[in-house]
Coordinates of C-alpha atoms in Angstrom, one line a residue:
M1 CA 10.5 32.5 1.6
G2 CA 8.6 30.8 4.4
S3 CA 5.6 33.3 4.6
P4 CA 3.1 34.9 2.4
E5 CA 3.9 38.2 1.2
N6 CA 1.1 40.2 3.0
G7 CA 1.3 38.0 6.2
N8 CA 0.7 39.2 9.5
K9 CA 3.5 39.3 12.0
D10 CA 2.4 36.7 14.1
Y11 CA 2.0 34.3 11.2
D12 CA 5.4 35.1 9.9
D13 CA 6.7 34.5 13.0
F14 CA 5.0 31.1 13.7
L15 CA 6.4 29.8 10.2
K16 CA 9.5 31.0 11.1
A17 CA 9.4 28.9 14.1
K18 CA 8.2 25.7 12.4
S19 CA 10.9 26.0 9.4
N20 CA 13.9 26.0 12.0
I21 CA 12.3 22.6 13.9
N22 CA 14.5 19.9 11.5
L23 CA 17.5 22.3 11.9
Y24 CA 16.9 22.0 15.6
L25 CA 16.4 18.4 15.5
S26 CA 19.7 17.7 13.5
A27 CA 21.6 20.0 15.8
L28 CA 20.1 17.5 18.5
A29 CA 21.4 14.0 16.8
A30 CA 24.8 15.7 15.9
N31 CA 25.4 17.2 19.2
M32 CA 24.7 13.8 21.6
A33 CA 28.1 12.8 20.1
F34 CA 29.3 15.7 22.4
F35 CA 27.4 14.1 25.3
S36 CA 29.4 10.6 25.1
S37 CA 32.3 13.0 24.7
G38 CA 31.4 14.7 28.3
C39 CA 31.4 11.2 29.8
S40 CA 35.0 10.1 28.1
L41 CA 36.5 13.5 29.5
S42 CA 35.4 13.4 32.9
W43 CA 35.7 9.6 33.5
T44 CA 38.9 9.9 35.3
S45 CA 37.4 12.3 38.0
P46 CA 35.3 9.6 39.6
S47 CA 37.5 6.2 38.4
L48 CA 40.9 7.3 39.4
P49 CA 40.3 7.9 43.2
K50 CA 38.8 4.1 43.3
L51 CA 41.9 3.5 40.9
M52 CA 44.2 4.7 43.2
A53 CA 42.2 3.5 46.3
E54 CA 44.4 0.8 48.7
D55 CA 41.6 -1.7 47.9
S56 CA 41.6 -1.6 44.3
W57 CA 41.2 -4.2 42.5
L58 CA 43.6 -3.1 40.0
P59 CA 46.3 -0.4 42.3
F60 CA 47.4 2.7 40.3
T61 CA 50.3 4.8 41.2
Q62 CA 49.9 8.9 40.9
E63 CA 52.0 8.4 37.9
E64 CA 50.0 5.9 36.2
G65 CA 47.1 7.9 37.0
S66 CA 48.1 10.7 35.0
W67 CA 48.7 8.6 32.3
A68 CA 45.1 7.5 32.6
G69 CA 43.7 10.8 32.4
S70 CA 46.2 12.5 29.6
L71 CA 46.3 9.6 27.5
L72 CA 42.9 10.2 25.9
M73 CA 44.4 13.6 24.9
L74 CA 47.6 11.8 23.1
G75 CA 45.1 9.4 21.2
G76 CA 42.9 13.4 21.0
S77 CA 45.9 14.7 19.2
L78 CA 46.5 12.2 16.3
G79 CA 42.5 11.4 16.0
P80 CA 41.6 14.6 13.8
L81 CA 44.6 14.1 11.4
I82 CA 43.9 10.3 10.8
S83 CA 39.9 11.2 10.3
S84 CA 40.6 14.4 8.1
S85 CA 41.0 12.8 4.6
F86 CA 38.3 10.3 5.6
M87 CA 35.8 13.0 6.3
S88 CA 36.6 14.9 3.2
R89 CA 35.1 11.8 1.0
V90 CA 32.6 10.9 3.0
G91 CA 31.3 14.1 4.9
C92 CA 30.5 14.7 8.2
K93 CA 27.2 12.7 8.9
K94 CA 29.0 9.2 7.9
A95 CA 32.3 10.2 9.6
L96 CA 30.4 11.0 13.0
Q97 CA 28.7 7.8 12.6
G98 CA 31.9 5.4 12.2
N99 CA 33.4 7.4 15.1
S100 CA 30.6 6.7 17.5
L101 CA 31.3 3.4 16.9
I102 CA 35.2 3.9 17.9
L103 CA 33.9 5.6 20.7
L104 CA 31.7 2.6 21.8
F105 CA 34.8 0.2 20.9
G106 CA 37.0 2.2 23.5
W107 CA 34.1 1.6 26.3
I108 CA 34.0 -1.6 25.5
V109 CA 37.9 -2.5 26.0
L110 CA 38.1 -0.1 29.0
G111 CA 34.8 -1.3 30.7
A112 CA 36.2 -5.1 30.1
A113 CA 39.9 -3.8 31.1
N114 CA 41.8 -6.6 33.4
S115 CA 44.9 -4.7 32.9
K116 CA 46.3 -1.3 33.1
L117 CA 47.4 -1.5 29.6
E118 CA 43.9 -2.5 28.6
I119 CA 42.9 0.6 30.5
Y120 CA 45.8 2.6 28.7
V121 CA 44.4 1.5 25.1
G122 CA 40.6 2.2 26.0
R123 CA 41.8 5.6 26.8
F124 CA 43.5 6.1 23.9
L125 CA 40.6 4.9 21.6
Q126 CA 38.3 7.5 23.2
G127 CA 40.4 10.1 22.7
I128 CA 40.8 9.3 19.1
A129 CA 36.6 9.5 18.7
V130 CA 36.6 12.4 21.2
A131 CA 38.7 14.8 19.1
V132 CA 36.8 13.9 15.8
F133 CA 33.9 14.9 17.4
F134 CA 35.3 18.0 18.6
N135 CA 36.7 18.4 14.9
L136 CA 33.8 17.3 13.0
I137 CA 30.6 19.0 14.8
P138 CA 31.6 22.5 14.9
M139 CA 31.9 21.9 11.2
Y140 CA 28.7 20.3 10.4
M141 CA 27.0 22.7 12.6
G142 CA 28.6 26.0 10.6
E143 CA 27.3 24.5 7.4
I144 CA 23.3 23.6 8.4
S145 CA 23.0 26.7 10.1
E146 CA 21.3 29.9 9.2
K147 CA 24.0 33.2 9.9
N148 CA 21.8 34.4 12.3
L149 CA 21.3 31.3 14.4
R150 CA 25.3 30.3 14.1
P151 CA 26.4 31.4 16.7
A152 CA 23.5 30.0 18.9
M153 CA 23.9 26.6 17.4
A154 CA 27.4 26.3 17.7
T155 CA 27.6 27.1 21.3
L156 CA 25.2 24.1 22.0
S157 CA 28.3 21.7 22.1
E158 CA 29.1 23.1 25.9
V159 CA 25.6 22.1 26.8
F160 CA 26.2 18.2 25.7
V161 CA 29.4 18.3 26.9
S162 CA 28.5 19.6 30.0
G163 CA 25.2 16.9 30.3
G164 CA 28.5 14.4 29.9
Y165 CA 30.3 15.2 32.8
M166 CA 27.3 15.9 34.7
L167 CA 26.4 12.5 34.6
E168 CA 29.8 10.9 35.5
Y169 CA 29.8 13.5 38.5
V170 CA 26.7 11.9 40.0
I171 CA 26.8 8.3 39.1
G172 CA 30.6 7.7 39.2
P173 CA 31.2 7.6 43.1
Y174 CA 28.1 5.5 43.9
V175 CA 28.4 2.3 41.0
T176 CA 31.1 -0.1 40.4
Y177 CA 33.9 1.0 37.7
R178 CA 32.2 -1.7 35.0
T179 CA 29.0 -0.3 35.8
L180 CA 30.1 3.2 34.9
A181 CA 31.6 2.1 32.1
L182 CA 28.4 0.1 31.0
I183 CA 26.1 3.2 31.2
S184 CA 28.7 5.5 30.0
G185 CA 29.1 3.1 26.5
L186 CA 25.6 3.3 25.7
L187 CA 25.7 7.0 24.8
P188 CA 27.6 6.5 21.5
L189 CA 25.6 3.6 20.4
I190 CA 22.6 6.3 20.9
S191 CA 24.6 8.8 19.2
F192 CA 25.0 6.3 16.2
L193 CA 21.3 5.5 15.8
L194 CA 20.1 9.5 15.9
L195 CA 22.7 10.1 13.2
L196 CA 21.2 7.8 10.9
W197 CA 18.5 9.9 10.2
I198 CA 19.8 13.5 9.7
P199 CA 20.8 14.8 6.1
D200 CA 24.3 15.4 4.9
S201 CA 25.0 19.1 5.3
P202 CA 24.1 21.1 1.9
H203 CA 27.5 22.2 1.9
Y204 CA 28.8 18.7 1.4
L205 CA 26.6 17.5 -1.2
L206 CA 27.5 20.5 -3.2
M207 CA 31.3 20.3 -2.7
K208 CA 30.8 16.5 -3.7
G209 CA 28.9 17.4 -7.0
S210 CA 25.4 16.6 -5.9
P211 CA 23.3 19.6 -6.3
E212 CA 19.9 18.0 -6.3
E213 CA 20.5 16.2 -2.9
A214 CA 21.9 19.3 -1.9
V215 CA 18.5 21.2 -2.6
T216 CA 16.6 18.3 -1.0
S217 CA 18.9 18.7 2.2
F218 CA 18.5 22.5 2.3
C219 CA 14.7 22.3 1.8
W220 CA 14.4 20.0 4.7
L221 CA 16.8 21.6 7.0
R222 CA 14.9 24.6 6.6
G223 CA 11.5 23.5 6.7
F224 CA 10.7 24.8 3.1
E225 CA 8.6 22.8 0.2
P226 CA 11.0 20.5 -2.1
N227 CA 13.1 21.9 -4.4
T228 CA 12.5 25.5 -2.9
H229 CA 15.4 27.8 -4.1
T230 CA 16.1 30.4 -2.1
E231 CA 18.7 33.6 -2.2
E232 CA 20.5 31.7 0.8
F233 CA 21.3 28.4 -1.2
D234 CA 22.4 30.4 -4.4
E235 CA 24.9 32.7 -2.3
L236 CA 26.2 29.0 -0.8
R237 CA 26.7 27.5 -4.4
T238 CA 28.0 30.8 -5.7
S239 CA 30.5 30.6 -2.5
L240 CA 31.5 26.9 -3.1
L241 CA 32.1 27.3 -6.9
E242 CA 34.8 29.8 -6.2
H243 CA 36.7 27.0 -4.5
E244 CA 35.7 23.8 -6.8
N245 CA 38.3 21.6 -8.0
K246 CA 40.8 23.2 -5.0
R247 CA 42.3 21.2 -2.3
G248 CA 43.6 22.7 0.9
S249 CA 47.1 22.4 2.0
L250 CA 49.2 23.7 4.7
V251 CA 51.1 25.4 2.0
E252 CA 47.9 27.3 1.4
I253 CA 47.1 27.8 5.1
L254 CA 50.1 29.6 5.8
R255 CA 50.6 31.4 2.3
V256 CA 47.5 33.1 2.2
P257 CA 46.9 36.2 4.4
V258 CA 42.9 35.1 5.2
N259 CA 43.9 31.8 6.3
R260 CA 46.6 32.5 8.0
R261 CA 45.2 34.9 10.4
A262 CA 42.0 32.3 10.6
F263 CA 44.3 29.7 11.9
F264 CA 46.2 32.4 14.1
I265 CA 42.6 33.5 15.5
A266 CA 41.5 29.8 16.1
N267 CA 44.4 28.4 17.3
G268 CA 45.1 31.1 19.7
L269 CA 42.0 30.9 21.3
L270 CA 42.4 27.4 21.6
F271 CA 45.9 27.4 23.3
F272 CA 44.3 29.9 26.0
Q273 CA 41.3 27.8 26.2
Q274 CA 43.8 24.9 27.3
F275 CA 46.2 27.2 29.7
S276 CA 43.1 28.4 31.5
G277 CA 43.6 24.9 33.3
I278 CA 40.3 23.8 32.4
N279 CA 41.2 19.7 32.1
V280 CA 43.4 20.1 35.1
V281 CA 40.0 21.0 36.8
L282 CA 37.7 18.7 35.3
F283 CA 40.0 15.6 35.0
Y284 CA 41.2 16.1 38.5
A285 CA 37.7 17.6 40.2
Q286 CA 37.7 15.1 43.3
P287 CA 40.8 14.7 43.6
I288 CA 41.2 18.7 44.2
F289 CA 38.8 19.0 46.4
M290 CA 40.4 16.2 48.6
L291 CA 43.3 18.4 48.6
T292 CA 41.4 21.1 50.0
G293 CA 40.4 19.0 53.1
T294 CA 36.8 21.2 52.4
E295 CA 34.0 20.0 54.5
F296 CA 31.9 18.7 51.4
S297 CA 32.6 15.6 50.4
S298 CA 34.8 15.3 47.7
S299 CA 32.0 13.2 44.9
V300 CA 29.9 16.0 45.9
S301 CA 32.0 19.2 45.3
A302 CA 32.0 17.8 41.9
M303 CA 28.4 17.4 41.7
I304 CA 28.1 21.1 42.7
V305 CA 30.7 22.0 40.0
G306 CA 29.3 19.5 37.3
A307 CA 25.9 20.9 37.9
V308 CA 27.0 24.9 37.8
Q309 CA 28.8 23.6 34.1
T310 CA 25.4 21.9 32.9
I311 CA 23.7 25.1 34.0
S312 CA 25.5 27.8 32.8
A313 CA 26.1 26.1 29.5
C314 CA 22.3 26.3 28.8
F315 CA 22.6 30.1 28.6
T316 CA 25.7 30.2 26.4
P317 CA 23.4 30.0 23.2
L318 CA 21.8 32.9 24.3
L319 CA 24.5 35.0 25.2
A320 CA 26.2 34.2 22.1
K321 CA 23.3 35.0 19.5
K322 CA 22.5 38.1 21.5
F323 CA 26.2 39.1 22.0
G324 CA 28.0 37.6 19.0
F325 CA 31.5 35.6 20.4
K326 CA 34.0 38.6 21.4
G327 CA 32.2 40.0 24.5
P328 CA 31.4 36.7 26.2
L329 CA 34.9 35.6 25.5
L330 CA 36.4 38.9 27.3
A331 CA 34.1 38.0 30.2
S332 CA 35.1 34.6 29.7
A333 CA 39.0 35.9 30.4
V334 CA 38.6 38.4 33.3
G335 CA 36.5 35.7 35.4
M336 CA 38.5 32.8 35.0
A337 CA 41.4 34.8 35.9
I338 CA 40.1 36.2 39.3
A339 CA 38.8 32.3 40.0
Q340 CA 42.3 30.8 39.2
G341 CA 44.2 33.3 41.2
L342 CA 41.8 33.2 44.7
L343 CA 42.2 29.3 44.2
G344 CA 45.9 29.9 44.1
L345 CA 46.0 32.0 47.1
Y346 CA 43.9 29.2 48.8
F347 CA 46.8 26.7 48.4
Y348 CA 49.4 29.4 49.4
F349 CA 48.0 30.2 52.6
S350 CA 47.2 26.5 53.1
M351 CA 50.8 25.8 52.4
K352 CA 51.8 28.0 54.7
G353 CA 50.0 26.3 57.8
Y354 CA 47.2 28.9 58.3
D355 CA 43.8 27.4 59.6
L356 CA 41.4 27.7 56.7
S357 CA 38.8 26.1 57.9
S358 CA 36.4 29.2 58.1
F359 CA 37.1 29.4 54.8
S360 CA 36.7 25.9 53.0
F361 CA 33.6 27.4 50.9
V362 CA 36.6 29.3 48.9
P363 CA 37.8 26.0 46.7
V364 CA 34.1 25.2 45.8
S365 CA 33.3 28.8 45.1
C366 CA 36.6 29.7 42.9
L367 CA 35.6 26.6 41.0
V368 CA 32.1 27.4 40.2
L369 CA 33.2 30.7 38.9
Y370 CA 35.5 29.3 37.2
I371 CA 33.3 26.8 35.5
L372 CA 30.4 29.3 35.2
V373 CA 32.4 32.1 33.3
Y374 CA 34.4 28.9 31.1
C375 CA 31.0 27.9 29.8
L376 CA 29.9 31.1 28.9
G377 CA 32.9 32.0 26.9
F378 CA 36.0 29.8 26.1
G379 CA 34.7 26.7 26.7
P380 CA 32.3 26.3 23.6
L381 CA 33.5 29.5 21.7
P382 CA 37.1 28.8 20.5
W383 CA 35.5 25.4 18.8
A384 CA 32.2 27.7 17.3
V385 CA 35.5 30.2 15.8
V386 CA 37.1 26.9 14.3
G387 CA 33.8 25.9 12.7
E388 CA 33.0 29.6 10.8
M389 CA 36.6 30.8 10.2
F390 CA 38.2 28.8 7.4
N391 CA 37.1 29.0 3.9
P392 CA 35.9 25.8 1.9
Q393 CA 39.2 25.1 0.7
V394 CA 41.1 24.9 3.7
K395 CA 38.5 24.0 6.3
S396 CA 39.2 20.6 6.7
L397 CA 42.8 20.6 6.9
A398 CA 42.8 23.5 8.8
S399 CA 40.1 22.3 11.7
S400 CA 42.0 19.2 11.9
L401 CA 45.3 20.7 12.8
S402 CA 43.8 23.2 15.1
T403 CA 41.7 20.1 16.8
S404 CA 44.8 18.3 16.9
F405 CA 47.3 21.4 18.6
C406 CA 44.3 21.6 21.1
F407 CA 44.2 17.9 22.4
F408 CA 48.0 17.9 22.1
L409 CA 48.3 20.8 24.7
A410 CA 45.6 19.4 26.9
F411 CA 47.6 16.4 26.9
L412 CA 50.8 18.0 28.2
I413 CA 48.9 19.6 31.0
T414 CA 46.9 16.8 32.3
K415 CA 50.0 14.5 32.2
F416 CA 52.6 17.2 33.6
F417 CA 49.9 19.2 36.2
S418 CA 50.8 16.9 38.9
N419 CA 54.7 17.0 38.1
M420 CA 54.3 20.7 37.7
S421 CA 52.5 20.9 41.2
D422 CA 55.5 19.0 42.8
I423 CA 58.1 21.4 41.5
I424 CA 56.5 24.6 42.0
G425 CA 53.7 24.3 43.9
T426 CA 49.9 23.7 43.3
F427 CA 48.9 27.5 44.3
A428 CA 51.8 28.4 41.6
A429 CA 50.3 26.1 38.9
F430 CA 47.4 28.1 39.7
W431 CA 48.7 31.2 39.5
L432 CA 49.9 30.9 36.2
F433 CA 46.7 29.3 34.7
S434 CA 45.3 32.8 36.3
A435 CA 48.3 35.0 34.3
F436 CA 47.3 33.0 30.9
C437 CA 43.7 34.2 31.5
V438 CA 45.3 37.6 31.6
L439 CA 47.1 36.9 28.2
A440 CA 43.8 35.5 26.8
L441 CA 41.9 38.7 27.8
I442 CA 44.6 40.7 25.9
F443 CA 44.8 38.3 22.8
V444 CA 40.8 38.5 22.2
I445 CA 41.1 42.4 22.9
C446 CA 43.7 42.9 20.0
F447 CA 42.9 39.8 17.4
V448 CA 39.6 38.3 17.8
P449 CA 36.7 40.3 15.4
N450 CA 33.2 40.5 16.4
T451 CA 31.4 38.2 13.5
R452 CA 28.0 38.6 15.1
G453 CA 25.2 38.2 11.9
M454 CA 27.7 37.7 9.3
S455 CA 27.7 35.1 6.8
L456 CA 30.6 32.8 6.4
E457 CA 31.3 35.0 2.5
E458 CA 31.5 38.0 5.0
I459 CA 33.8 36.7 7.8
Q460 CA 36.0 35.9 4.9
D461 CA 35.9 39.2 3.4
L462 CA 36.6 40.8 6.8
L463 CA 39.7 38.4 7.8
N464 CA 41.0 39.7 3.9
E465 CA 39.9 43.1 5.1
K466 CA 37.9 43.8 2.4
I467 CA 35.2 45.2 4.8
S468 CA 36.0 46.6 8.4
L469 CA 34.2 47.4 11.7
T470 CA 32.6 50.8 11.3
P471 CA 29.6 51.9 13.4
Q472 CA 27.8 52.3 10.2
R473 CA 24.9 49.4 8.9
N474 CA 24.0 48.3 5.5
S475 CA 21.7 45.6 4.1
S476 CA 23.9 42.5 4.3
T477 CA 26.1 43.0 7.1
K478 CA 25.4 43.9 10.4
G479 CA 27.9 47.2 11.5
Y480 CA 30.0 46.0 8.7
V481 CA 30.5 48.1 5.6
P482 CA 32.8 48.0 2.6
L483 CA 36.3 49.0 2.3
P484 CA 36.7 51.0 -0.8
Q485 CA 38.7 48.8 -3.3
E486 CA 41.3 50.1 -5.6

């Protein structure tokens, strides 16, 4: 649909680009919630040094600072489980709107805080909201996207999260505590307003038994005339009919082989994402640079890392569209292992008392390399996998469990990183992260399929071993052919 049967190529391309504009605008509106999430995640980097300074208006110890950083992740481990049933009833769009208000309230509590307990409460509330965004937005993007655009659309998250990090890094060191909270708190309000005009996904509308609304939503997203029926919509409706009136459970996730494989792959990627050390680097960017004694100020060094994160994230959708998920994940694991290993080596020689003044560029260079390759692979792609791996019957529950698992791991790492560094040394902590990146490389090679160009139904067939990887091609899947059925 969308072009005359005998139209020329230029006209076809024009119509194709025009048909996707509503889809792109919906993706922009949904992902603005990730921008506000990025601010919450990186708030500790400019704020903790102020709170832990001798002249702080509310002095924090190192232990108290670790709680301020990690309580967001503890809240995040509970948020998706709390919101799972609510999302199933009202759909991703309304759940995202409600969640924007929770994040806004978290910023209000944090900005108005006059005690450490109030700061802890604000961070915990932010964590609930941030984790729900990480759970819902990949699902929404997977439900509204065309299959050839899904990898690129799913990786937009890193662009917006990185923008939130950059905002905190740039303005955080130069404004007061409360001013930073005020500016950051405007973003979830903007997100709420943008979410008002995007539609519910056709997937959700069909699941709740509203086929006419589903057609209207589908045609608007694709830029078709109202009530236009296409093969893509018919495939979606047929796929969902197979799961009609079925409610997923943990037993179904663990018992059914296709669900179990999807759950293993998704959670394996999220495990290695966290144990690559990402939240240690981003939460404590300024304190890390203060430890290195680099010639750059800690705030400027954090800005450099944030700029690299934002710029590299802009290329991730293009790479995902061209190469799928597996190739960028492999390259990302290798790059992260090298960067963390070298950073650990720098701290090791520093601990031994070597004069490293000639190598002050090393910490910045290592973190720039780490952020670059992370944003091109292990940053957005595990969430994209979560958004596309699970069948409709278990998607809501499985995605919620995976997100909670990820945020609980992040809580453990961010809370106990300083304790671990004191026990085994900062250099050994970064070497441990490097070792996990090597294990991530092995995991991707052995277990992660390349799903580029496949529909959601074809991905399920691949996990269910109904189709296999071969060099052959056919009209429905790129590089995949059906296995002979007995």
